[in-house]
XYZ file of N, CA and C in Angstrom:
798
model
N 12.268 15.205 -5.682
C 12.429 16.271 -4.694
C 13.738 17.019 -4.905
N 14.837 16.292 -5.082
C 16.148 16.923 -5.308
C 16.123 17.800 -6.548
N 15.548 17.289 -7.628
C 15.475 18.048 -8.889
C 14.628 19.319 -8.719
N 13.505 19.184 -8.025
C 12.588 20.319 -7.892
C 13.118 21.382 -6.928
N 14.089 21.020 -6.100
C 14.697 21.991 -5.190
C 15.875 22.721 -5.832
N 16.219 22.336 -7.059
C 17.308 22.996 -7.773
C 16.986 24.476 -7.953
N 17.933 25.360 -7.600
C 17.689 26.804 -7.642
C 17.919 27.398 -9.028
N 18.837 26.809 -9.810
C 19.092 27.254 -11.184
C 19.094 26.022 -12.080
N 17.906 25.427 -12.305
C 17.866 24.175 -13.063
C 18.189 24.355 -14.539
N 18.737 23.312 -15.147
C 18.962 23.282 -16.584
C 17.597 23.405 -17.272
N 17.516 24.097 -18.432
C 16.223 24.220 -19.139
C 15.540 22.876 -19.396
N 16.336 21.809 -19.523
C 15.764 20.484 -19.757
C 15.286 19.820 -18.469
N 15.554 20.457 -17.336
C 15.179 19.858 -16.054
C 14.336 20.824 -15.219
N 13.390 21.483 -15.890
C 12.470 22.384 -15.198
C 11.099 21.723 -15.125
N 10.546 21.653 -13.913
C 9.288 20.926 -13.707
C 8.292 21.783 -12.929
N 7.004 21.641 -13.290
C 5.961 22.404 -12.609
C 5.256 21.615 -11.517
N 5.367 20.299 -11.553
C 4.711 19.464 -10.547
C 5.485 18.168 -10.373
N 5.149 17.442 -9.307
C 5.807 16.168 -9.032
C 5.535 15.172 -10.158
N 4.282 15.127 -10.612
C 3.908 14.191 -11.675
C 4.662 14.494 -12.967
N 4.729 15.793 -13.321
C 5.436 16.182 -14.549
C 6.919 15.822 -14.453
N 7.511 16.056 -13.266
C 8.926 15.737 -13.065
C 9.185 14.246 -13.248
N 8.360 13.422 -12.601
C 8.530 11.969 -12.678
C 8.351 11.467 -14.109
N 7.318 11.978 -14.773
C 7.028 11.573 -16.154
C 8.166 11.961 -17.098
N 8.647 13.192 -16.965
C 9.701 13.699 -17.847
C 11.011 12.945 -17.624
N 11.335 12.664 -16.352
C 12.581 11.943 -16.036
C 12.548 10.539 -16.628
N 11.413 9.855 -16.470
C 11.273 8.486 -16.985
C 11.343 8.463 -18.510
N 10.656 9.401 -19.159
C 10.606 9.430 -20.623
C 11.936 9.825 -21.258
N 12.650 10.758 -20.652
C 13.878 11.270 -21.278
C 15.165 10.608 -20.762
N 15.103 10.051 -19.552
C 16.325 9.504 -18.959
C 16.240 8.019 -18.618
N 15.070 7.442 -18.800
C 14.940 6.008 -18.553
C 14.113 5.684 -17.320
N 13.543 4.488 -17.308
C 12.618 4.052 -16.257
C 13.276 4.007 -14.875
N 14.550 3.603 -14.820
C 15.220 3.408 -13.537
C 15.877 4.676 -12.979
N 15.862 5.752 -13.749
C 16.548 6.978 -13.317
C 16.052 7.522 -11.958
N 14.734 7.519 -11.680
C 14.277 8.049 -10.388
C 14.771 7.243 -9.186
N 15.282 6.039 -9.443
C 15.750 5.184 -8.339
C 17.266 5.269 -8.115
N 17.941 6.191 -8.805
C 19.392 6.332 -8.631
C 19.711 6.695 -7.180
N 20.676 6.012 -6.612
C 21.084 6.293 -5.240
C 20.332 5.505 -4.189
N 19.369 4.672 -4.632
C 18.561 3.921 -3.656
C 19.413 2.910 -2.888
N 20.442 2.364 -3.550
C 21.274 1.354 -2.881
C 22.063 1.937 -1.706
N 22.597 3.152 -1.853
C 23.350 3.761 -0.761
C 22.406 4.168 0.375
N 21.175 4.544 0.029
C 20.174 4.883 1.050
C 19.807 3.648 1.863
N 19.594 2.529 1.174
C 19.249 1.279 1.857
C 20.390 0.798 2.746
N 21.621 0.994 2.281
C 22.795 0.569 3.043
C 22.900 1.327 4.374
N 22.601 2.617 4.332
C 22.694 3.427 5.543
C 21.471 3.350 6.436
N 20.305 3.074 5.847
C 19.041 3.131 6.595
C 18.947 2.104 7.718
N 19.493 0.897 7.511
C 19.400 -0.153 8.530
C 20.035 0.241 9.848
N 21.361 0.468 9.861
C 22.002 0.863 11.121
C 21.509 2.205 11.658
N 21.187 3.142 10.758
C 20.735 4.466 11.198
C 19.419 4.369 11.967
N 18.462 3.603 11.428
C 17.164 3.479 12.095
C 17.227 2.606 13.337
N 18.133 1.628 13.347
C 18.295 0.794 14.550
C 18.726 1.669 15.732
N 19.739 2.520 15.512
C 20.205 3.421 16.574
C 19.143 4.452 16.933
N 18.431 4.904 15.916
C 17.413 5.949 16.043
C 16.281 5.526 16.977
N 15.658 4.380 16.698
C 14.526 3.938 17.504
C 14.963 3.425 18.877
N 16.136 2.790 18.955
C 16.634 2.301 20.247
C 16.880 3.474 21.200
N 17.531 4.527 20.672
C 17.804 5.720 21.462
C 16.504 6.417 21.858
N 15.562 6.520 20.910
C 14.287 7.185 21.177
C 13.516 6.498 22.290
N 13.369 5.182 22.221
C 12.598 4.445 23.219
C 13.217 4.575 24.610
N 14.541 4.430 24.668
C 15.234 4.497 25.954
C 15.097 5.877 26.579
N 15.349 6.926 25.783
C 15.289 8.288 26.309
C 13.869 8.710 26.639
N 12.910 8.304 25.799
C 11.504 8.654 26.037
C 11.041 8.108 27.391
N 11.389 6.845 27.666
C 10.984 6.203 28.923
C 11.637 6.888 30.126
N 12.941 7.132 30.009
C 13.673 7.753 31.121
C 13.172 9.170 31.408
N 12.997 9.965 30.340
C 12.563 11.352 30.508
C 11.109 11.451 30.950
N 10.248 10.574 30.423
C 8.824 10.594 30.811
C 8.671 10.286 32.295
N 9.471 9.332 32.798
C 9.426 8.993 34.225
C 9.860 10.176 35.085
N 10.780 10.977 34.551
C 11.285 12.128 35.298
C 10.343 13.322 35.209
N 9.880 13.621 33.980
C 9.072 14.828 33.760
C 7.585 14.648 34.081
N 7.069 13.459 33.804
C 5.632 13.227 34.003
C 5.428 11.754 34.353
N 5.668 11.432 35.589
C 5.700 10.036 36.027
C 4.397 9.303 35.685
N 4.579 8.190 34.948
C 3.425 7.366 34.600
C 2.600 7.899 33.443
N 2.979 9.058 32.878
C 2.206 9.649 31.787
C 3.041 9.864 30.542
N 2.389 10.409 29.506
C 3.070 10.688 28.245
C 3.455 12.156 28.192
N 4.738 12.443 28.164
C 5.219 13.823 28.143
C 5.630 14.221 26.722
N 4.989 15.253 26.168
C 5.339 15.722 24.824
C 6.758 16.296 24.801
N 7.158 16.914 25.915
C 8.517 17.459 26.007
C 9.536 16.321 25.949
N 9.255 15.236 26.676
C 10.146 14.068 26.660
C 10.230 13.468 25.265
N 9.087 13.385 24.568
C 9.064 12.845 23.200
C 9.915 13.689 22.263
N 9.789 15.013 22.398
C 10.544 15.922 21.533
C 12.046 15.840 21.778
N 12.442 15.816 23.066
C 13.869 15.734 23.407
C 14.456 14.394 22.949
N 13.721 13.298 23.212
C 14.196 11.960 22.823
C 14.375 11.863 21.310
N 13.425 12.417 20.554
C 13.519 12.409 19.089
C 14.688 13.230 18.591
N 14.957 14.346 19.261
C 16.067 15.219 18.863
C 17.418 14.548 19.088
N 17.587 13.892 20.258
C 18.857 13.226 20.567
C 19.069 12.029 19.633
N 18.003 11.280 19.364
C 18.092 10.126 18.457
C 18.544 10.564 17.062
N 18.178 11.782 16.684
C 18.539 12.324 15.371
C 20.051 12.490 15.209
N 20.756 12.810 16.297
C 22.214 12.974 16.237
C 22.888 11.693 15.742
N 22.430 10.548 16.263
C 22.999 9.260 15.858
C 22.575 8.900 14.438
N 21.298 9.098 14.148
C 20.746 8.760 12.834
C 21.466 9.512 11.717
N 21.630 10.826 11.900
C 22.209 11.657 10.834
C 23.712 11.458 10.661
N 24.385 11.011 11.713
C 25.816 10.727 11.595
C 26.063 9.625 10.569
N 25.107 8.711 10.449
C 25.201 7.617 9.474
C 24.622 8.036 8.122
N 23.481 8.730 8.150
C 22.747 9.012 6.917
C 23.254 10.213 6.127
N 23.977 11.135 6.779
C 24.412 12.331 6.056
C 25.313 12.015 4.852
N 26.365 11.168 4.998
C 27.175 10.816 3.826
C 26.353 10.110 2.747
N 25.420 9.243 3.170
C 24.563 8.543 2.202
C 23.692 9.532 1.438
N 23.212 10.553 2.129
C 22.363 11.579 1.506
C 23.153 12.400 0.490
N 24.400 12.719 0.820
C 25.269 13.478 -0.106
C 25.429 12.709 -1.421
N 25.760 11.427 -1.313
C 25.961 10.587 -2.501
C 24.661 10.455 -3.283
N 23.575 10.185 -2.589
C 22.270 10.002 -3.247
C 21.873 11.247 -4.035
N 21.984 12.426 -3.405
C 21.535 13.651 -4.070
C 22.432 14.024 -5.243
N 23.717 13.761 -5.140
C 24.614 14.050 -6.263
C 24.300 13.154 -7.456
N 23.902 11.925 -7.187
C 23.554 11.002 -8.269
C 22.196 11.323 -8.876
N 21.353 12.036 -8.121
C 20.012 12.352 -8.600
C 19.943 13.638 -9.421
N 20.984 14.476 -9.349
C 20.969 15.735 -10.087
C 20.941 15.484 -11.599
N 20.386 16.440 -12.337
C 20.320 16.338 -13.796
C 21.742 16.320 -14.360
N 21.983 15.419 -15.324
C 23.309 15.261 -15.942
C 24.401 14.955 -14.908
N 24.059 14.170 -13.913
C 25.041 13.792 -12.892
C 26.210 13.063 -13.564
N 27.448 13.453 -13.249
C 28.611 12.830 -13.902
C 28.994 11.470 -13.308
N 28.325 11.075 -12.232
C 28.716 9.853 -11.532
C 27.988 8.627 -12.079
N 28.763 7.602 -12.423
C 28.197 6.388 -13.016
C 27.695 5.395 -11.973
N 28.273 5.452 -10.751
C 27.882 4.516 -9.699
C 28.119 5.151 -8.336
N 27.609 4.507 -7.304
C 27.791 4.987 -5.938
C 29.278 5.042 -5.587
N 29.998 3.973 -5.925
C 31.429 3.896 -5.609
C 32.219 4.987 -6.337
N 31.862 5.228 -7.595
C 32.540 6.270 -8.375
C 32.292 7.647 -7.759
N 31.071 7.870 -7.292
C 30.718 9.141 -6.658
C 31.520 9.343 -5.377
N 31.567 8.300 -4.534
C 32.308 8.379 -3.270
C 33.782 8.682 -3.533
N 34.389 7.952 -4.488
C 35.807 8.140 -4.797
C 36.104 9.539 -5.323
N 35.241 10.031 -6.232
C 35.456 11.349 -6.834
C 35.325 12.457 -5.791
N 34.285 12.394 -4.974
C 34.078 13.418 -3.940
C 35.228 13.402 -2.944
N 35.657 12.207 -2.540
C 36.776 12.067 -1.595
C 38.067 12.642 -2.177
N 38.308 12.367 -3.460
C 39.538 12.818 -4.114
C 39.553 14.325 -4.360
N 38.430 14.871 -4.815
C 38.389 16.278 -5.220
C 38.010 17.250 -4.103
N 37.226 16.779 -3.127
C 36.744 17.699 -2.080
C 37.134 17.282 -0.668
N 37.644 16.060 -0.532
C 38.054 15.598 0.788
C 36.917 14.961 1.568
N 37.266 14.292 2.662
C 36.284 13.584 3.492
C 35.231 14.527 4.073
N 35.639 15.768 4.349
C 34.721 16.748 4.945
C 33.502 17.030 4.089
N 33.590 16.772 2.770
C 32.464 17.023 1.869
C 31.237 16.187 2.248
N 31.474 14.998 2.811
C 30.365 14.123 3.198
C 29.627 14.640 4.428
N 30.257 15.576 5.144
C 29.628 16.135 6.347
C 29.472 17.658 6.257
N 29.600 18.197 5.030
C 29.492 19.645 4.850
C 28.110 20.156 5.279
N 27.089 19.334 5.069
C 25.726 19.763 5.410
C 25.238 19.165 6.732
N 26.168 18.559 7.513
C 25.746 17.862 8.742
C 25.073 18.803 9.737
N 25.684 19.978 9.967
C 25.070 20.924 10.918
C 23.720 21.412 10.395
N 23.637 21.649 9.065
C 22.362 22.053 8.472
C 21.356 20.917 8.567
N 21.838 19.681 8.333
C 20.970 18.508 8.439
C 20.406 18.395 9.855
N 21.260 18.605 10.852
C 20.802 18.552 12.245
C 19.857 19.713 12.545
N 20.196 20.896 12.031
C 19.342 22.067 12.247
C 17.965 21.834 11.659
N 17.916 21.066 10.566
C 16.627 20.726 9.956
C 15.969 19.547 10.667
N 16.754 18.487 10.891
C 16.172 17.245 11.391
C 15.808 17.265 12.863
N 16.508 18.064 13.670
C 16.138 18.137 15.092
C 14.735 18.719 15.243
N 14.417 19.889 14.621
C 13.018 20.350 14.700
C 12.057 19.413 13.960
N 12.530 18.821 12.829
C 11.677 17.882 12.088
C 11.274 16.716 12.984
N 12.273 16.087 13.642
C 11.971 14.917 14.460
C 11.220 15.289 15.731
N 11.503 16.462 16.292
C 10.753 16.900 17.469
C 9.271 17.050 17.103
N 8.991 17.742 15.977
C 7.601 17.913 15.518
C 6.994 16.556 15.155
N 7.783 15.729 14.469
C 7.353 14.406 14.019
C 6.911 13.525 15.194
N 7.780 13.392 16.210
C 7.471 12.514 17.344
C 6.339 13.065 18.207
N 6.339 14.382 18.433
C 5.264 14.992 19.228
C 3.922 14.797 18.525
N 3.891 15.028 17.193
C 2.648 14.867 16.426
C 2.197 13.408 16.428
N 3.149 12.484 16.247
C 2.797 11.053 16.245
C 2.193 10.634 17.582
N 2.852 10.996 18.675
C 2.361 10.613 20.003
C 1.020 11.291 20.300
N 0.863 12.547 19.852
C -0.412 13.258 20.036
C -1.538 12.561 19.267
N -1.258 12.190 18.007
C -2.249 11.490 17.195
C -2.634 10.146 17.816
N -1.643 9.453 18.370
C -1.923 8.179 19.030
C -2.834 8.375 20.239
N -2.616 9.457 20.977
C -3.486 9.757 22.123
C -4.934 9.974 21.688
N -5.100 10.569 20.498
C -6.447 10.879 20.009
C -7.164 9.665 19.429
N -6.468 8.862 18.616
C -7.159 7.777 17.910
C -6.847 6.386 18.448
N -5.855 6.302 19.340
C -5.508 5.000 19.934
C -5.085 5.224 21.388
N -6.013 5.743 22.227
C -5.660 6.148 23.599
C -5.127 5.018 24.481
N -5.529 3.766 24.213
C -5.053 2.643 25.022
C -3.693 2.119 24.549
N -3.191 2.701 23.451
C -1.891 2.357 22.872
C -1.758 0.866 22.573
N -2.855 0.302 22.028
C -2.827 -1.085 21.573
C -2.129 -1.147 20.219
N -1.777 -2.369 19.782
C -1.245 -2.517 18.427
C -2.414 -2.399 17.465
N -2.440 -1.308 16.701
C -3.530 -1.009 15.783
C -2.918 -0.470 14.482
N -2.699 -1.352 13.484
C -2.009 -0.935 12.258
C -2.568 0.329 11.616
N -3.894 0.442 11.568
C -4.496 1.622 10.925
C -4.110 2.910 11.651
N -4.155 2.878 12.975
C -3.818 4.086 13.746
C -2.343 4.448 13.582
N -1.477 3.456 13.467
C -0.045 3.723 13.295
C 0.240 4.329 11.919
N -0.451 3.825 10.891
C -0.277 4.355 9.528
C -0.763 5.804 9.454
N -1.975 6.060 9.974
C -2.559 7.414 9.926
C -1.708 8.390 10.736
N -1.349 8.007 11.952
C -0.548 8.879 12.815
C 0.814 9.171 12.187
N 1.441 8.140 11.609
C 2.740 8.312 10.967
C 2.676 9.239 9.769
N 1.633 9.078 8.951
C 1.471 9.913 7.749
C 1.244 11.377 8.115
N 0.364 11.630 9.084
C 0.082 13.008 9.518
C 1.326 13.646 10.128
N 2.020 12.884 10.973
C 3.239 13.400 11.611
C 4.293 13.758 10.564
N 4.463 12.891 9.558
C 5.435 13.141 8.504
C 5.093 14.368 7.678
N 3.812 14.527 7.347
C 3.369 15.661 6.529
C 3.579 16.989 7.252
N 3.177 17.057 8.517
C 3.304 18.292 9.302
C 4.778 18.675 9.461
N 5.601 17.701 9.839
C 7.025 17.972 10.048
C 7.725 18.350 8.742
N 7.358 17.683 7.639
C 7.988 17.953 6.342
C 7.687 19.372 5.849
N 6.427 19.771 5.943
C 6.032 21.105 5.479
C 6.722 22.193 6.303
N 6.815 21.982 7.608
C 7.389 22.992 8.506
C 8.893 23.185 8.309
N 9.579 22.154 7.859
C 11.053 22.230 7.763
C 11.569 22.270 6.319
N 10.700 22.519 5.356
C 11.125 22.587 3.950
C 12.218 23.635 3.697
N 12.147 24.854 4.270
C 13.225 25.829 4.008
C 14.612 25.293 4.364
N 14.702 24.566 5.456
C 15.987 23.996 5.864
C 16.422 22.889 4.912
N 15.455 22.156 4.369
C 15.777 21.074 3.436
C 16.317 21.622 2.120
N 15.783 22.749 1.679
C 16.261 23.398 0.446
C 17.723 23.817 0.629
N 18.048 24.381 1.795
C 19.430 24.785 2.090
C 20.353 23.572 2.150
N 19.859 22.485 2.749
C 20.665 21.259 2.847
C 20.964 20.697 1.459
N 19.956 20.711 0.564
C 20.147 20.213 -0.799
C 21.207 21.029 -1.535
N 21.176 22.348 -1.351
C 22.176 23.211 -1.997
C 23.580 22.892 -1.486
N 23.729 22.669 -0.189
C 25.037 22.327 0.379
C 25.517 20.955 -0.074
N 24.587 20.013 -0.198
C 24.939 18.652 -0.613
C 25.365 18.580 -2.074
N 24.633 19.299 -2.927
C 24.856 19.175 -4.374
C 25.875 20.184 -4.905
N 26.080 21.303 -4.164
C 26.983 22.367 -4.631
C 26.644 22.728 -6.077
N 25.377 22.999 -6.320
C 24.835 23.222 -7.665
C 25.607 24.320 -8.411
N 26.345 23.917 -9.439
C 27.275 24.816 -10.126
C 26.612 26.059 -10.728
N 25.507 25.862 -11.451
C 24.846 26.996 -12.117
C 24.334 28.008 -11.100
N 23.814 27.506 -9.977
C 23.294 28.396 -8.936
C 24.411 29.204 -8.291
N 25.516 28.543 -7.959
C 26.621 29.224 -7.283
C 27.323 30.228 -8.194
N 27.496 29.863 -9.457
C 28.173 30.780 -10.387
C 27.319 32.007 -10.685
N 25.995 31.856 -10.640
C 25.109 32.994 -10.934
C 25.153 34.066 -9.847
N 25.618 33.701 -8.645
C 25.776 34.705 -7.576
C 27.263 34.912 -7.251
N 28.111 34.546 -8.244
C 29.565 34.780 -8.166
C 30.236 34.110 -6.962
N 29.811 32.889 -6.678
C 30.468 32.118 -5.616
C 31.416 31.122 -6.274
N 32.700 31.267 -5.970
C 33.673 30.319 -6.508
C 34.073 29.357 -5.386
N 34.446 28.159 -5.750
C 34.776 27.168 -4.733
C 33.521 26.512 -4.196
N 33.560 26.099 -2.931
C 32.447 25.368 -2.340
C 31.688 26.219 -1.332
N 30.371 26.107 -1.379
C 29.520 26.802 -0.415
C 29.478 25.980 0.866
N 29.652 26.624 2.001
C 29.586 25.909 3.268
C 28.859 26.752 4.314
N 28.218 26.072 5.246
C 27.554 26.773 6.346
C 26.102 27.086 6.054
N 25.273 26.911 7.075
C 23.844 27.125 6.935
C 23.499 28.585 6.641
N 24.200 29.503 7.301
C 23.926 30.935 7.102
C 24.174 31.321 5.643
N 25.293 30.871 5.080
C 25.605 31.152 3.671
C 24.570 30.533 2.735
N 24.130 29.316 3.085
C 23.120 28.640 2.261
C 21.810 29.422 2.277
N 21.407 29.900 3.452
C 20.172 30.686 3.570
C 20.247 31.957 2.729
N 21.393 32.639 2.799
C 21.573 33.882 2.028
C 21.514 33.601 0.526
N 22.167 32.514 0.104
C 22.222 32.172 -1.320
C 20.843 31.810 -1.848
N 20.092 31.027 -1.090
C 18.731 30.656 -1.506
C 17.877 31.905 -1.670
N 17.994 32.845 -0.740
C 17.196 34.081 -0.816
C 17.605 34.924 -2.023
N 18.913 35.010 -2.292
C 19.407 35.756 -3.455
C 18.843 35.200 -4.756
N 18.739 33.880 -4.828
C 18.337 33.216 -6.068
C 16.818 33.070 -6.230
N 16.112 32.927 -5.126
C 14.676 32.646 -5.263
C 13.756 33.446 -4.378
N 14.304 34.338 -3.556
C 13.459 35.090 -2.638
C 12.835 34.166 -1.591
N 11.769 34.632 -0.956
C 11.100 33.842 0.081
C 10.538 32.542 -0.486
N 9.974 32.610 -1.697
C 9.392 31.408 -2.306
C 10.441 30.329 -2.576
N 11.713 30.751 -2.708
C 12.798 29.801 -2.938
C 12.954 28.808 -1.798
N 12.592 29.238 -0.583
C 12.709 28.359 0.585
C 11.682 27.220 0.571
N 10.670 27.352 -0.282
C 9.612 26.329 -0.304
C 9.573 25.565 -1.625
N 10.682 25.617 -2.358
C 10.770 24.828 -3.588
C 10.719 23.344 -3.234
N 9.863 22.606 -3.927
C 9.769 21.170 -3.699
C 8.978 20.767 -2.469
N 8.213 21.722 -1.864
C 7.465 21.383 -0.641
C 6.450 20.267 -0.895
N 5.807 20.322 -2.071
C 4.806 19.298 -2.406
C 5.465 17.916 -2.509
N 6.607 17.863 -3.194
C 7.327 16.597 -3.342
C 7.803 16.080 -1.994
N 8.243 16.996 -1.141
C 8.749 16.609 0.176
C 7.641 16.004 1.048
N 6.459 16.623 1.027
C 5.327 16.115 1.816
C 4.866 14.764 1.266
N 4.775 14.672 -0.080
C 4.343 13.423 -0.718
C 5.327 12.296 -0.414
N 6.617 12.628 -0.327
C 7.643 11.630 -0.002
C 7.582 11.213 1.471
N 7.427 12.199 2.359
C 7.500 11.913 3.792
C 6.268 11.176 4.325
N 5.090 11.447 3.780
C 3.871 10.819 4.321
C 3.924 9.291 4.268
N 4.138 8.676 3.088
C 4.240 7.204 3.084
C 5.484 6.706 3.801
N 6.572 7.483 3.738
C 7.822 7.073 4.379
C 7.640 6.907 5.886
N 7.076 7.925 6.540
C 6.886 7.857 7.992
C 5.767 6.889 8.366
N 4.741 6.774 7.511
C 3.653 5.821 7.770
C 4.186 4.387 7.755
N 5.018 4.072 6.758
C 5.608 2.723 6.653
C 6.570 2.473 7.822
N 7.412 3.465 8.117
C 8.395 3.306 9.194
C 7.719 3.003 10.532
N 6.684 3.785 10.865
C 6.010 3.577 12.148
C 5.219 2.271 12.187
N 4.540 1.930 11.101
C 3.736 0.701 11.104
C 4.624 -0.537 11.208
N 5.773 -0.538 10.504
C 6.709 -1.665 10.588
C 7.342 -1.728 11.980
N 7.745 -0.561 12.493
C 8.352 -0.511 13.820
C 7.376 -0.997 14.893
N 6.139 -0.498 14.862
C 5.148 -0.889 15.868
C 4.800 -2.374 15.760
N 4.815 -2.933 14.530
C 4.549 -4.358 14.365
C 5.626 -5.193 15.057
N 6.890 -4.873 14.784
C 7.975 -5.654 15.379
C 8.047 -5.454 16.891
N 7.725 -4.254 17.335
C 7.683 -3.983 18.773
C 6.613 -4.859 19.437
N 5.432 -4.926 18.815
C 4.329 -5.755 19.318
C 4.691 -7.241 19.253
N 5.241 -7.662 18.105
C 5.574 -9.068 17.885
C 6.629 -9.551 18.881
N 7.691 -8.767 19.050
C 8.778 -9.158 19.948
C 8.355 -9.118 21.415
N 7.545 -8.120 21.775
C 7.050 -8.022 23.155
C 6.125 -9.189 23.475
N 5.224 -9.505 22.540
C 4.296 -10.616 22.717
C 5.056 -11.932 22.844
N 6.057 -12.137 21.992
C 6.861 -13.359 22.010
C 7.602 -13.496 23.337
N 8.122 -12.362 23.844
C 8.854 -12.352 25.108
C 7.929 -12.729 26.264
N 6.708 -12.178 26.282
C 5.740 -12.463 27.332
C 5.297 -13.919 27.313
N 5.121 -14.447 26.084
C 4.709 -15.851 25.942
C 5.798 -16.796 26.450
N 7.060 -16.452 26.227
C 8.173 -17.277 26.716
C 8.203 -17.290 28.241
N 7.909 -16.121 28.832
C 7.881 -16.045 30.293
C 6.755 -16.909 30.858
């Protein structure tokens, strides 16, 4: 996804499809290359998702009782998902910066630690949060659409809200796909801010570092027009569908398991 969102890719890193990109990366750069940055993602994902789901459940319950007593409020789901995103992204944004820099073609960083040290030394601590506002601008609508779609799908295929693995997987996948497709333009801008892609910035005579969502939007349009905002949409949807399906199915399992265990103890 990061490679395919590149606005001025190296001739050796131009891809027409997700399959071609994966095949070319593995053949020319090695089998493990597509997994670069996975360790920093895993390190941040635990605490980020713990805060994310805890905040979502608490706010959803409180707001639903206020807005639609005893019922499921889509507005409450959207607001709860948006607020939970603030906590989630505060942890994941620095991890995303490191991951995407390591995933770029000809990345100069040998390890996660080397990347963190170099960015800190050359660009300062603020570099890890340069895309935070853009990340929130993308993720707040993403999570609002994601949670509303998930809860809507559950109402349709699992109205009694029982523990049903198949319904959680299907609902999670559909929610992830819809939210991912709708917010791809913002993701392209976030990738540009995270990677500070040298060839792209120099081609539009930008020296130094690009900052701010408005500047990112203008730069993407200068380099790729309207279609530039949807670079990598296929990869993004393919990535988000299993990601959200797995996240929801695992979360719902532990929610069911822990609730059942608690009731049995009582």
